[in-house]
XYZ file of C-alpha atoms in Angstrom:
174
model
C -60.736 35.698 184.659
C -57.551 36.013 186.724
C -58.523 32.850 188.596
C -58.736 30.942 185.297
C -55.326 32.307 184.288
C -53.876 31.206 187.629
C -55.356 27.751 187.016
C -53.563 27.606 183.681
C -50.375 28.497 185.550
C -50.894 25.609 187.969
C -51.388 23.181 185.102
C -48.332 24.505 183.261
C -46.205 24.355 186.410
C -47.288 20.790 187.104
C -46.525 19.725 183.555
C -43.191 21.513 183.624
C -42.259 19.876 186.935
C -43.057 16.460 185.478
C -41.182 17.050 182.209
C -38.194 19.001 183.518
C -34.958 17.420 184.696
C -35.156 18.510 188.323
C -31.372 18.274 188.676
C -30.923 21.040 186.085
C -30.058 24.379 187.704
C -32.611 26.063 185.409
C -35.538 23.851 186.471
C -36.711 25.935 189.486
C -36.868 29.016 187.253
C -38.792 27.181 184.537
C -41.300 25.740 187.004
C -41.767 29.131 188.677
C -42.369 30.951 185.388
C -44.791 28.268 184.232
C -46.748 28.999 187.419
C -46.462 32.799 187.417
C -46.171 33.513 183.672
C -49.836 33.318 182.669
C -50.826 35.796 185.390
C -47.941 38.104 184.497
C -48.903 37.981 180.807
C -52.570 38.686 181.556
C -51.669 41.724 183.666
C -49.273 43.007 180.991
C -51.877 42.690 178.231
C -54.556 44.375 180.336
C -52.505 47.122 182.031
C -49.341 47.376 179.891
C -47.121 46.754 182.881
C -45.478 43.666 184.267
C -46.083 43.164 187.992
C -42.765 43.811 189.751
C -43.696 41.588 192.666
C -44.209 38.530 190.455
C -41.004 39.234 188.519
C -39.171 39.518 191.835
C -40.689 36.282 193.135
C -39.679 34.504 189.914
C -36.147 35.871 190.215
C -35.819 34.845 193.850
C -37.097 31.323 193.208
C -34.805 30.954 190.188
C -31.731 32.291 192.007
C -32.241 30.306 195.214
C -33.132 27.119 193.355
C -30.157 27.468 191.032
C -27.820 28.191 193.952
C -29.038 25.145 195.879
C -28.652 22.824 192.894
C -25.183 24.226 192.143
C -24.181 23.755 195.790
C -25.551 20.212 195.864
C -23.665 19.259 192.682
C -20.637 21.411 193.583
C -20.756 22.895 190.089
C -20.997 26.678 190.079
C -20.627 27.144 186.305
C -24.406 27.292 185.646
C -24.848 30.043 188.221
C -22.001 32.054 186.697
C -23.415 31.501 183.182
C -26.845 32.614 184.355
C -25.454 35.743 186.003
C -23.489 36.674 182.878
C -26.522 36.052 180.646
C -28.729 38.114 182.973
C -26.278 41.006 182.795
C -26.052 40.845 179.002
C -29.825 40.612 178.437
C -30.459 43.448 180.880
C -27.915 45.667 179.108
C -29.359 44.778 175.694
C -32.940 45.490 176.736
C -31.931 48.710 178.493
C -30.202 49.812 175.283
C -33.351 48.963 173.304
C -35.456 50.999 175.731
C -33.212 54.011 175.146
C -33.164 53.604 171.362
C -36.924 53.159 170.956
C -39.458 55.767 172.000
C -42.287 53.543 173.183
C -40.413 50.245 172.972
C -39.153 48.289 175.928
C -40.404 49.281 179.330
C -38.726 48.763 182.671
C -40.838 45.662 183.255
C -39.463 44.095 180.078
C -35.924 44.941 181.185
C -36.429 43.310 184.599
C -38.107 40.315 183.000
C -35.200 39.884 180.573
C -32.774 39.769 183.504
C -34.520 36.785 185.085
C -34.989 35.198 181.677
C -31.221 35.448 181.137
C -30.539 33.961 184.560
C -32.803 30.984 183.914
C -31.918 30.235 180.276
C -28.257 31.330 180.412
C -26.937 28.034 181.839
C -28.362 26.229 178.803
C -26.016 28.144 176.511
C -25.888 31.309 174.475
C -27.531 29.665 171.470
C -30.537 28.597 173.526
C -30.905 32.074 175.014
C -30.582 33.706 171.584
C -33.151 31.301 170.129
C -35.612 32.126 172.925
C -35.108 35.867 172.475
C -35.368 35.581 168.697
C -38.584 33.588 169.078
C -40.053 36.273 171.332
C -39.105 39.087 168.947
C -40.317 37.236 165.838
C -43.681 36.360 167.406
C -44.021 39.910 168.722
C -43.258 41.355 165.275
C -45.790 39.081 163.584
C -48.504 40.010 166.095
C -47.653 43.709 165.769
C -47.897 43.482 161.965
C -51.268 41.761 162.213
C -52.495 44.427 164.643
C -51.348 47.183 162.257
C -53.208 45.558 159.378
C -56.421 45.395 161.374
C -56.117 48.801 163.041
C -53.520 51.093 161.435
C -53.509 53.407 164.450
C -53.553 50.611 166.995
C -52.262 50.888 170.508
C -49.044 49.495 171.930
C -48.440 45.777 172.052
C -47.380 44.275 175.375
C -44.068 42.450 174.873
C -43.983 40.616 178.212
C -46.233 37.765 177.058
C -43.820 36.991 174.226
C -40.833 36.892 176.580
C -42.747 34.768 179.069
C -43.973 32.343 176.405
C -40.489 32.015 174.921
C -39.108 31.170 178.362
C -41.769 28.559 179.106
C -41.425 26.975 175.663
C -37.624 26.908 176.024
C -37.990 25.157 179.361
C -40.303 22.551 177.909
C -38.267 21.992 174.744
C -34.957 21.624 176.535
C -36.371 18.977 178.827
C -37.649 16.732 176.063
């Protein structure tokens, strides 16, 4: 099963690499999450935890790739925008984790930081649209789960964040 999910990641990463503007500072992060995202989502659904190692790898690839592209173009604004967005999303998700009993976990908070770093250079509206998409899809799935099983278990939120990031990467490159 995990091998099939990894295969989906390879296909998504290849498609993202072909479709993405490789000169965009966000492109390394989008390609990396297209590769790692399906595995991360599968683990989160199965175990209700996001693998820290994969989140860290995604963050490192995104940060190094963004830094190299900013250095090559001598334009550091995208890196600063990404860092600011990462800080804001981390603070927002941390606040949500405090305000909700069984809401956001630490994995979601860490994931939101890298998501902010990657999408932040594309603008606040793009980041807000991606986050809104993740929350709306998560709410719809949670409502459907509640209708089917009123006392249903928790819903993993990582897959919604990961999907929103991948879709944002693909839509902004078209």
